[in-house]
Coordinates of C-alpha atoms and ligand atoms in Angstrom, one line a residue:
Chain A
M8 CA -8.1 25.1 -0.1
L9 CA -8.7 21.7 -1.7
A10 CA -5.2 21.5 -3.1
P11 CA -3.7 19.4 -0.3
V12 CA -6.6 16.9 -0.7
K13 CA -5.5 16.2 -4.3
T14 CA -1.9 15.2 -3.4
S15 CA -0.9 11.6 -2.9
I16 CA -0.9 12.0 0.9
G17 CA -4.2 13.9 0.9
K18 CA -5.9 11.2 -1.2
K19 CA -4.5 8.4 1.0
A20 CA -5.8 10.3 4.1
I21 CA -9.3 10.4 2.7
M22 CA -9.0 6.7 1.8
G23 CA -8.1 6.1 5.4
V24 CA -10.9 8.1 6.9
T25 CA -13.5 6.6 4.6
G26 CA -12.1 3.2 5.2
V27 CA -12.4 3.6 9.0
L28 CA -16.0 4.8 8.6
L29 CA -16.8 1.7 6.5
V30 CA -15.1 -0.5 9.1
L31 CA -17.2 1.1 11.9
F32 CA -20.3 0.5 9.7
V33 CA -19.3 -3.1 9.2
L34 CA -18.8 -3.7 12.9
G35 CA -22.1 -2.0 13.8
H36 CA -24.0 -3.9 11.1
M37 CA -22.6 -7.2 12.4
T38 CA -23.3 -6.4 16.0
G39 CA -26.9 -5.6 15.2
N40 CA -27.3 -8.8 13.1
L41 CA -25.9 -11.0 15.8
L42 CA -29.1 -10.2 17.7
I43 CA -30.5 -13.1 15.7
F44 CA -29.1 -15.3 18.4
A45 CA -31.1 -13.3 21.0
G46 CA -34.3 -14.5 19.3
R47 CA -37.0 -13.3 17.0
D48 CA -38.2 -10.4 19.1
A49 CA -34.8 -8.9 19.6
I50 CA -33.8 -8.6 16.0
N51 CA -37.3 -7.6 14.9
E52 CA -37.3 -4.8 17.5
Y53 CA -33.9 -3.7 16.3
A54 CA -35.0 -3.7 12.7
R55 CA -38.1 -1.7 13.6
F56 CA -36.0 0.8 15.6
L57 CA -33.7 1.3 12.5
H58 CA -36.7 2.0 10.3
E59 CA -38.7 4.2 12.7
A60 CA -36.0 6.2 14.5
G61 CA -36.5 9.9 13.9
H62 CA -39.8 9.2 12.2
G63 CA -38.0 7.2 9.6
A64 CA -35.6 10.0 8.8
L65 CA -32.6 8.5 10.5
I66 CA -32.2 5.5 8.2
W67 CA -32.2 7.8 5.2
V68 CA -29.5 10.0 6.7
A69 CA -27.5 6.9 7.5
R70 CA -28.0 5.5 4.0
L71 CA -27.1 8.7 2.2
G72 CA -24.1 9.2 4.4
L73 CA -22.9 5.7 3.8
L74 CA -23.4 6.0 0.1
A75 CA -21.3 9.2 0.0
V76 CA -18.5 7.5 2.0
F77 CA -18.7 4.4 -0.2
V78 CA -18.6 6.3 -3.4
T79 CA -15.7 8.4 -2.2
H80 CA -13.7 5.4 -1.1
M81 CA -14.3 3.6 -4.4
S82 CA -13.6 6.5 -6.6
L83 CA -10.4 7.2 -4.9
A84 CA -9.5 3.5 -5.1
F85 CA -9.8 3.7 -8.9
I86 CA -7.9 7.0 -9.1
L87 CA -5.1 5.8 -6.9
R88 CA -4.9 2.6 -8.8
A89 CA -4.7 4.4 -12.2
E90 CA -2.0 6.8 -10.9
N91 CA 0.0 3.9 -9.5
R92 CA -0.2 2.0 -12.8
M93 CA 1.0 5.1 -14.6
A94 CA 3.9 5.5 -12.2
R95 CA 5.5 2.3 -13.6
P96 CA 4.8 2.2 -17.3
V97 CA 7.3 -0.6 -18.0
R98 CA 6.8 -3.5 -15.6
Y99 CA 9.6 -5.8 -14.3
V100 CA 10.2 -9.1 -16.2
V101 CA 10.9 -10.7 -12.8
E102 CA 8.9 -9.3 -9.9
D103 CA 9.7 -10.3 -6.4
T104 CA 7.8 -9.5 -3.2
V105 CA 9.5 -9.4 0.2
Q106 CA 6.9 -8.5 2.7
A107 CA 3.8 -7.1 1.1
S108 CA 0.9 -9.4 2.0
W109 CA -1.4 -11.0 -0.6
A110 CA -4.2 -9.1 0.9
S111 CA -2.4 -5.8 0.4
R112 CA -1.7 -6.6 -3.2
N113 CA -5.3 -7.6 -4.0
M114 CA -7.3 -4.7 -2.5
M115 CA -8.9 -3.9 -5.8
L116 CA -10.0 -7.5 -6.4
T117 CA -11.5 -7.9 -2.9
G118 CA -13.1 -4.5 -3.2
I119 CA -14.8 -5.3 -6.5
V120 CA -16.0 -8.6 -5.2
M121 CA -17.6 -6.7 -2.3
L122 CA -19.1 -4.1 -4.6
L123 CA -20.8 -6.8 -6.6
F124 CA -21.9 -8.5 -3.5
L125 CA -23.3 -5.3 -2.1
I126 CA -25.5 -4.8 -5.1
Y127 CA -26.8 -8.3 -4.6
H128 CA -27.2 -7.8 -0.9
I129 CA -29.3 -4.7 -1.3
A130 CA -31.4 -6.4 -4.0
H131 CA -31.8 -9.4 -1.7
F132 CA -32.6 -8.0 1.8
T133 CA -33.4 -4.3 1.3
L134 CA -35.5 -4.6 -1.9
G135 CA -36.5 -8.2 -1.5
A136 CA -36.1 -8.5 -5.3
T137 CA -34.1 -11.8 -5.6
D138 CA -36.2 -14.0 -3.4
P139 CA -39.8 -12.6 -3.3
A140 CA -41.3 -15.9 -2.3
T141 CA -39.6 -15.8 1.1
F142 CA -40.1 -12.1 1.7
K143 CA -43.8 -11.9 0.9
G144 CA -44.7 -14.4 3.5
A145 CA -42.4 -12.9 6.2
F146 CA -45.0 -11.0 8.3
E147 CA -45.6 -11.2 11.9
P148 CA -49.2 -10.5 13.0
R149 CA -49.2 -7.9 15.8
G150 CA -52.8 -6.9 16.7
E151 CA -54.3 -5.1 13.8
Q152 CA -51.0 -4.6 12.0
K153 CA -48.8 -7.0 10.1
L154 CA -45.2 -6.3 10.8
E155 CA -42.2 -7.3 8.8
D156 CA -40.6 -10.4 10.2
V157 CA -36.9 -9.8 9.6
Y158 CA -36.0 -12.9 11.7
Q159 CA -37.9 -15.1 9.3
M160 CA -36.5 -13.4 6.2
V161 CA -32.9 -14.0 7.4
V162 CA -33.4 -17.6 8.5
K163 CA -35.3 -18.7 5.5
G164 CA -32.9 -16.8 3.3
F165 CA -29.8 -18.5 4.6
Q166 CA -31.4 -21.9 4.6
Q167 CA -30.9 -21.9 0.8
P168 CA -27.3 -23.1 0.2
V169 CA -26.8 -20.9 -2.9
V170 CA -27.7 -17.8 -1.0
A171 CA -25.6 -18.8 2.0
G172 CA -22.7 -19.6 -0.3
L173 CA -22.8 -16.2 -1.9
Y174 CA -22.7 -14.5 1.5
L175 CA -19.9 -16.7 2.8
L176 CA -17.9 -15.9 -0.4
A177 CA -18.4 -12.2 0.2
Q178 CA -17.3 -12.5 3.8
L179 CA -14.1 -14.1 2.6
A180 CA -13.4 -11.1 0.4
L181 CA -14.3 -8.7 3.2
C182 CA -12.0 -10.5 5.5
V183 CA -9.0 -10.3 3.1
H184 CA -9.8 -6.6 2.4
L185 CA -9.8 -5.8 6.1
W186 CA -6.7 -7.9 6.7
H187 CA -4.8 -5.1 5.1
G188 CA -7.2 -2.2 5.2
A189 CA -8.4 -2.3 8.8
G190 CA -4.9 -1.5 10.1
S191 CA -3.4 0.3 7.1
W192 CA -5.4 3.5 7.8
M193 CA -3.3 4.1 11.0
Q194 CA -0.2 4.5 8.7
S195 CA -2.1 6.6 6.2
L196 CA -3.3 9.1 8.8
G197 CA 0.2 9.2 10.4
L198 CA -0.9 7.6 13.7
N199 CA 1.9 5.0 13.9
R200 CA 4.5 6.3 16.2
G201 CA 7.5 4.5 17.7
K202 CA 6.8 0.9 18.1
L203 CA 3.1 1.3 17.4
R204 CA 3.4 0.1 13.8
Q205 CA 4.4 -3.3 15.0
T206 CA 1.2 -3.5 17.0
S207 CA -0.9 -1.8 14.4
R208 CA 0.1 -4.6 12.0
L209 CA -2.1 -6.8 14.1
V210 CA -5.1 -4.5 14.1
G211 CA -6.1 -5.4 10.5
P212 CA -6.0 -9.2 10.9
V213 CA -7.7 -9.1 14.3
I214 CA -10.6 -7.0 13.0
A215 CA -10.8 -9.0 9.8
L216 CA -11.0 -12.3 11.7
A217 CA -13.6 -11.0 14.2
V218 CA -15.8 -9.8 11.3
L219 CA -15.4 -13.1 9.5
A220 CA -16.3 -15.1 12.6
G221 CA -19.3 -12.9 13.5
N222 CA -20.8 -12.7 10.1
T223 CA -20.3 -16.3 9.0
L224 CA -21.7 -17.5 12.3
I225 CA -25.0 -16.0 11.4
V226 CA -25.1 -17.5 8.0
L227 CA -23.9 -21.0 9.1
A228 CA -26.3 -21.1 12.1
C229 CA -29.2 -20.7 9.7
L230 CA -27.8 -22.9 7.0
L231 CA -27.1 -25.7 9.5
G232 CA -30.5 -25.4 11.2
I233 CA -29.0 -24.2 14.6
V234 CA -31.3 -21.2 14.4
T235 CA -34.7 -22.1 12.9
V236 CA -38.0 -20.4 12.1
Chain B
M14 CA 31.4 -19.8 -11.4
N15 CA 29.3 -19.4 -14.6
F16 CA 26.0 -17.6 -15.0
T17 CA 23.6 -16.7 -17.7
L18 CA 22.7 -13.0 -17.4
H19 CA 19.4 -11.7 -18.8
V20 CA 20.1 -8.0 -19.1
W21 CA 17.9 -5.1 -20.1
R22 CA 19.5 -3.5 -23.2
Q23 CA 18.4 -0.1 -24.4
K24 CA 20.4 2.1 -26.7
D25 CA 19.1 5.5 -25.4
R26 CA 16.0 7.2 -23.9
N27 CA 13.9 7.0 -27.0
S28 CA 14.8 3.5 -28.3
P29 CA 12.8 0.5 -27.3
G30 CA 14.7 -2.0 -25.1
K31 CA 14.6 -5.7 -24.6
M32 CA 16.1 -8.4 -22.4
E33 CA 19.3 -10.0 -23.8
A34 CA 21.0 -13.2 -22.7
I35 CA 24.7 -12.7 -22.0
P36 CA 27.0 -15.4 -20.5
A37 CA 29.2 -14.6 -17.5
K38 CA 32.1 -17.0 -17.4
N39 CA 34.9 -17.6 -14.9
I40 CA 33.5 -15.5 -12.1
L41 CA 35.1 -15.8 -8.6
P42 CA 32.7 -16.1 -5.7
D43 CA 34.2 -13.2 -3.9
M44 CA 33.8 -10.8 -6.8
S45 CA 31.2 -8.1 -6.2
F46 CA 28.2 -8.0 -8.5
L47 CA 29.7 -4.9 -10.2
E48 CA 33.1 -6.6 -10.7
M49 CA 31.3 -9.5 -12.3
L50 CA 29.7 -7.0 -14.7
D51 CA 33.2 -5.5 -15.4
I52 CA 34.4 -9.0 -16.5
V53 CA 31.4 -9.5 -18.7
N54 CA 32.0 -6.1 -20.2
D55 CA 35.6 -6.9 -20.9
D56 CA 34.4 -10.0 -22.8
L57 CA 31.8 -8.0 -24.7
M58 CA 34.3 -5.4 -25.7
A59 CA 36.8 -8.0 -26.8
Q60 CA 34.2 -9.3 -29.1
G61 CA 33.6 -5.8 -30.4
K62 CA 30.2 -5.5 -28.8
A63 CA 28.8 -2.7 -26.7
P64 CA 29.4 -3.1 -23.0
I65 CA 26.5 -3.1 -20.5
S66 CA 26.0 0.4 -19.1
F67 CA 25.4 0.6 -15.4
D68 CA 25.7 3.2 -12.6
H69 CA 28.4 3.0 -10.0
D70 CA 30.8 5.3 -8.2
C71 CA 32.2 4.6 -4.7
R72 CA 31.7 0.8 -4.8
E73 CA 31.7 0.9 -1.0
G74 CA 28.0 1.3 -0.2
I75 CA 28.0 5.0 0.6
C76 CA 27.2 7.0 -2.6
G77 CA 24.0 5.5 -3.7
S78 CA 25.0 5.4 -7.4
C79 CA 24.7 1.7 -8.0
S80 CA 21.3 0.4 -8.7
L81 CA 20.0 -2.7 -10.6
V82 CA 17.0 -4.9 -9.9
I83 CA 18.5 -8.3 -9.6
N84 CA 16.0 -11.3 -9.9
G85 CA 13.2 -8.9 -9.0
R86 CA 14.9 -7.3 -6.0
P87 CA 16.5 -3.9 -5.9
H88 CA 20.3 -4.3 -5.1
G89 CA 19.9 -8.1 -5.2
P90 CA 19.3 -10.8 -2.7
T91 CA 21.2 -9.3 0.3
R92 CA 20.2 -6.2 2.1
G93 CA 23.1 -3.9 1.1
T94 CA 23.8 -2.1 -2.1
T95 CA 24.6 -3.8 -5.4
C96 CA 28.3 -2.9 -5.1
Q97 CA 28.3 -4.7 -1.7
T98 CA 26.6 -7.8 -3.1
Y99 CA 28.9 -10.7 -3.8
M100 CA 28.6 -13.5 -6.3
R101 CA 28.8 -16.2 -3.6
H102 CA 25.2 -15.2 -2.8
F103 CA 24.2 -16.8 -6.2
K104 CA 24.2 -20.4 -7.3
D105 CA 26.7 -21.6 -9.9
G106 CA 25.0 -21.8 -13.2
E107 CA 22.0 -19.6 -12.1
A108 CA 20.1 -17.4 -14.5
I109 CA 20.3 -13.9 -13.2
Y110 CA 17.8 -11.3 -14.4
I111 CA 19.1 -7.7 -14.3
E112 CA 16.8 -4.8 -14.9
P113 CA 16.9 -1.0 -14.4
W114 CA 14.9 0.8 -11.7
R115 CA 11.4 0.9 -13.2
A116 CA 9.5 4.1 -12.6
K117 CA 8.1 6.8 -14.9
A118 CA 10.0 9.3 -12.8
F119 CA 13.3 7.4 -13.4
P120 CA 13.5 7.1 -17.2
V121 CA 16.1 4.8 -18.7
I122 CA 19.0 6.6 -20.3
C123 CA 20.9 3.6 -21.5
D124 CA 20.7 -0.1 -20.5
L125 CA 20.6 -0.2 -16.8
V126 CA 21.3 3.5 -16.2
T127 CA 18.3 5.6 -15.2
D128 CA 17.9 9.3 -14.8
R129 CA 17.3 9.9 -11.0
S130 CA 17.4 13.7 -11.1
A131 CA 13.7 13.7 -10.0
F132 CA 15.2 13.1 -6.5
D133 CA 17.4 16.1 -6.9
R134 CA 14.4 18.2 -7.8
I135 CA 12.6 17.0 -4.7
I136 CA 15.5 18.0 -2.6
Q137 CA 15.8 21.4 -4.3
S138 CA 12.1 22.1 -3.5
G139 CA 12.6 21.8 0.2
G140 CA 15.3 19.5 1.4
Y141 CA 17.4 22.2 3.0
V142 CA 17.6 24.6 5.9
S143 CA 18.0 28.4 5.4
V144 CA 20.9 29.9 7.3
N145 CA 21.8 33.5 7.7
T146 CA 25.2 34.4 6.4
G147 CA 27.7 36.1 8.7
G148 CA 30.0 34.7 11.3
A149 CA 29.8 31.0 11.9
V150 CA 27.8 29.8 14.9
D151 CA 30.0 28.4 17.7
G152 CA 29.9 24.6 18.0
N153 CA 27.5 23.2 20.6
T154 CA 25.6 26.5 21.0
L155 CA 22.5 24.6 20.0
P156 CA 22.2 21.6 22.3
I157 CA 20.5 18.5 20.7
G158 CA 19.5 15.5 22.8
K159 CA 21.3 12.3 22.1
D160 CA 18.0 10.5 21.2
T161 CA 17.1 13.1 18.7
A162 CA 20.5 13.2 17.2
E163 CA 20.4 9.4 16.8
L164 CA 17.1 9.5 15.1
A165 CA 18.2 12.3 12.8
M166 CA 21.2 10.2 12.0
D167 CA 19.0 7.1 11.2
T168 CA 17.1 9.1 8.6
S169 CA 20.1 10.9 7.2
A170 CA 21.6 7.5 6.4
C171 CA 19.5 7.7 3.2
I172 CA 21.9 7.7 0.2
G173 CA 19.2 8.5 -2.3
C174 CA 19.8 5.4 -4.4
G175 CA 16.1 5.0 -5.2
A176 CA 15.7 1.3 -4.3
C177 CA 12.6 2.2 -2.4
V178 CA 11.0 3.5 -5.6
A179 CA 12.2 0.5 -7.5
A180 CA 10.8 -2.0 -4.9
C181 CA 7.5 -0.2 -4.4
K182 CA 4.5 -1.8 -6.2
N183 CA 3.5 1.7 -7.1
A184 CA 6.9 3.3 -7.7
S185 CA 6.2 5.6 -4.8
A186 CA 9.1 7.8 -3.4
M187 CA 7.5 8.1 0.0
L188 CA 10.4 6.4 1.9
F189 CA 13.0 8.7 0.4
V190 CA 10.9 11.9 1.0
A191 CA 10.0 10.7 4.5
A192 CA 13.7 10.2 5.3
K193 CA 14.7 13.6 4.0
V194 CA 11.7 15.5 5.6
S195 CA 12.2 13.8 8.9
H196 CA 16.0 14.2 9.0
L197 CA 15.7 18.0 8.9
G198 CA 12.3 18.1 10.8
L199 CA 13.8 16.3 13.8
L200 CA 16.5 19.0 14.3
P201 CA 16.0 22.5 15.7
Q202 CA 17.6 24.0 12.6
G203 CA 14.8 22.4 10.6
Q204 CA 11.9 23.7 12.6
P205 CA 11.2 27.1 10.9
E206 CA 10.7 25.4 7.5
R207 CA 9.2 22.2 8.7
S208 CA 5.6 22.8 7.3
S209 CA 6.6 24.4 4.1
R210 CA 9.3 21.7 3.5
A211 CA 6.8 18.8 3.9
L212 CA 4.3 20.5 1.6
A213 CA 6.8 21.5 -1.0
M214 CA 8.6 18.1 -1.2
V215 CA 5.4 16.1 -1.4
N216 CA 4.1 18.4 -4.1
T217 CA 7.3 17.9 -6.1
M218 CA 7.2 14.2 -5.5
D219 CA 3.7 14.0 -7.0
K220 CA 4.6 16.3 -9.9
E221 CA 7.5 14.1 -10.8
G222 CA 5.1 11.2 -11.4
F223 CA 5.9 8.9 -8.5
G224 CA 3.0 6.7 -7.3
N225 CA 1.0 6.6 -4.1
C226 CA 2.0 4.7 -1.0
T227 CA -0.2 1.7 -0.2
N228 CA 1.5 0.8 3.1
Q229 CA 3.0 -2.4 1.9
Y230 CA 6.5 -1.6 3.1
E231 CA 8.4 -3.2 0.3
C232 CA 10.6 -0.1 0.4
E233 CA 11.9 -0.6 3.9
A234 CA 12.6 -4.3 3.2
V235 CA 15.1 -3.4 0.4
C236 CA 16.5 -0.1 1.8
P237 CA 20.3 -0.7 2.0
K238 CA 20.4 1.7 4.9
E239 CA 17.5 0.0 6.7
I240 CA 15.4 3.1 6.9
S241 CA 12.1 2.2 8.6
A242 CA 8.7 2.9 7.0
D243 CA 7.7 4.4 10.4
W244 CA 9.1 7.6 8.9
I245 CA 6.4 7.5 6.3
S246 CA 3.9 7.7 9.1
R247 CA 5.7 10.7 10.4
L248 CA 5.7 12.3 7.0
N249 CA 2.0 11.7 6.7
R250 CA 1.5 13.3 10.1
D251 CA 3.7 16.3 9.2
Y252 CA 2.0 16.7 5.9
I253 CA -1.5 16.5 7.3
A254 CA -0.7 18.9 10.1
A255 CA 1.0 21.3 7.6
A256 CA -1.9 21.2 5.1
G257 CA -4.4 21.8 7.9
S258 CA -2.6 24.6 9.6
P259 CA -3.7 28.2 8.9
G260 CA -1.4 30.2 6.6
E261 CA -0.4 27.3 4.4
Ligands
HEM4 C1 -17.5 -2.7 3.3 C2 -16.8 -2.1 2.5 C3 -15.3 -1.6 2.6 C4 -14.6 -1.5 3.7 C5 -15.0 -1.7 5.2 C6 -13.3 -1.0 3.3 C7 -12.2 -0.7 4.1 C8 -11.0 -0.2 3.7 C9 -10.0 0.3 4.6 C10 -10.0 0.4 6.1 C11 -8.9 0.6 3.8 C12 -7.5 1.1 4.2 C13 -7.3 2.6 3.9 C14 -5.9 3.0 4.2 O1 -5.0 2.2 3.9 O2 -5.7 4.1 4.7 C15 -9.3 0.3 2.4 C16 -8.4 0.4 1.3 C17 -8.8 0.1 0.0 N1 -10.1 -0.2 -0.4 FE1 -11.7 -0.5 0.7 N2 -13.3 -0.9 1.9 C18 -14.5 -1.3 1.5 C19 -15.0 -1.4 0.2 C20 -14.1 -1.2 -0.9 C21 -14.6 -1.3 -2.3 C22 -16.0 -1.6 -2.8 C23 -13.5 -1.1 -3.1 C24 -13.3 -1.1 -4.6 C25 -14.1 -1.1 -5.5 C26 -12.3 -0.8 -2.2 C27 -11.1 -0.6 -2.6 C28 -10.0 -0.4 -1.8 C29 -8.6 -0.2 -2.2 C30 -8.1 -0.4 -3.7 C31 -7.9 0.1 -1.1 C32 -6.4 0.3 -1.0 C33 -6.1 1.8 -1.2 C34 -4.7 2.1 -0.9 O3 -4.1 1.3 -0.2 O4 -4.2 3.1 -1.5 N3 -12.8 -0.9 -0.9 N4 -10.6 -0.2 2.4
FES5 S1 28.6 2.3 -5.9 FE1 28.4 3.8 -4.3 S2 26.8 2.8 -3.1 FE2 27.2 1.3 -4.6

């Protein structure tokens, strides 16, 4: 039953499916965060919705699902890489590349940069561990309650050049990863037919640049004081 | 023309190999790459040295025997086979690096000669159609549309040289397998075994130790028969459909 999944094409198909799911997450995550340009209330409402939907259960379902997808994607990346290395035990003295993009040849590098960033990102925003000073004060009085002020956390976070720099660097890695990956899955899943591959070659770069633009816009707007507390 | 060749020399399967600098003198621009090697080998033998072993047969671009990674590119700087590559494509005095196909599944037998029988075993596992014996079928009893015939022709152009494997960053054989699976899978005669063929040939490909495709398309860029990596998408599609279909 699981035999086909273990073949080269099976593993690539799973890589493709998990990759697409991660791309969808990245796009959704970015769209939500762009609400920062709609003002304090918009993004805080959105954050509250995420935390409270389904009595707080939804976010855990999403987190666990995402974790599973992420771990699968990463494990397969390492397995595929190891097999590919083994398939050519003696390397060429002179190696030439005709058309493989730099992005496609450095998926592991950009992937690992993202992984390191992700650990930092969760420590920073989700756990509030790297910058407690900013996060402790980020509350919005609402009647009796004090609610988390995500807007303030984000703006004050990115006003610090080092923090903003780390995020921008990670966006660069993500962009390069998606340059190849966000179109490559179409080939892996056998969706390219006829002339479609010529078009699908653009899918990766288009998604990559859109994600780069959207995410860096948020960071830069805060860093440069266009969006303020 | 004169060149300095840097050639991979290896006595046999089990000996370690290394690059060796060998001069190539008095070469004419219109000599093919293999003719150049013939001259170099004559020189080597005249000096009592072992000639460079390399694969060749038809020398007219149709058999797929010739190989050689020349300056990092399978079959050299032009799109055709090594036997159809001419010395005028190189600069006088150039250093030319000549290496065998590099893949675990293609072990070096001697110098530049590799054992490509892994391809034969992939074909044996599914690259055929089963036909009942008896009287031969009349010609044209099985009509095939021109478009389909042309596409099948495109894929059947594969000469099994292995340049796709040599060029692939992962030594994957996907372009070869895709061409062979699609060639038969496009035609009515190939339909009954279409699923089992895709499954069997991919399984054999994996077992032989080829790498996994990462959609970088170096294979199609060096294929002397210009087989498109679109066929790899079709192979993926056929394989996924076959693996997911009941009864397989
Ligand atoms: C937000 C996170 C990520 C997204 C959106 C993402 C997306 C993708 C996509 C869409 C693909 C293409 C799949 C295909 O060709 O079928 C891919 C491939 C790949 N990813 Fe990721 N990825 C992410 C994180 C990672 C991480 C953390 C690593 C490594 C530690 C990684 C390593 C790889 C590798 C090596 C490939 C190429 C696999 C191959 O071509 O065989 N990715 N990724
Ligand atoms: S020797 Fe036959 S194709 Fe080159």
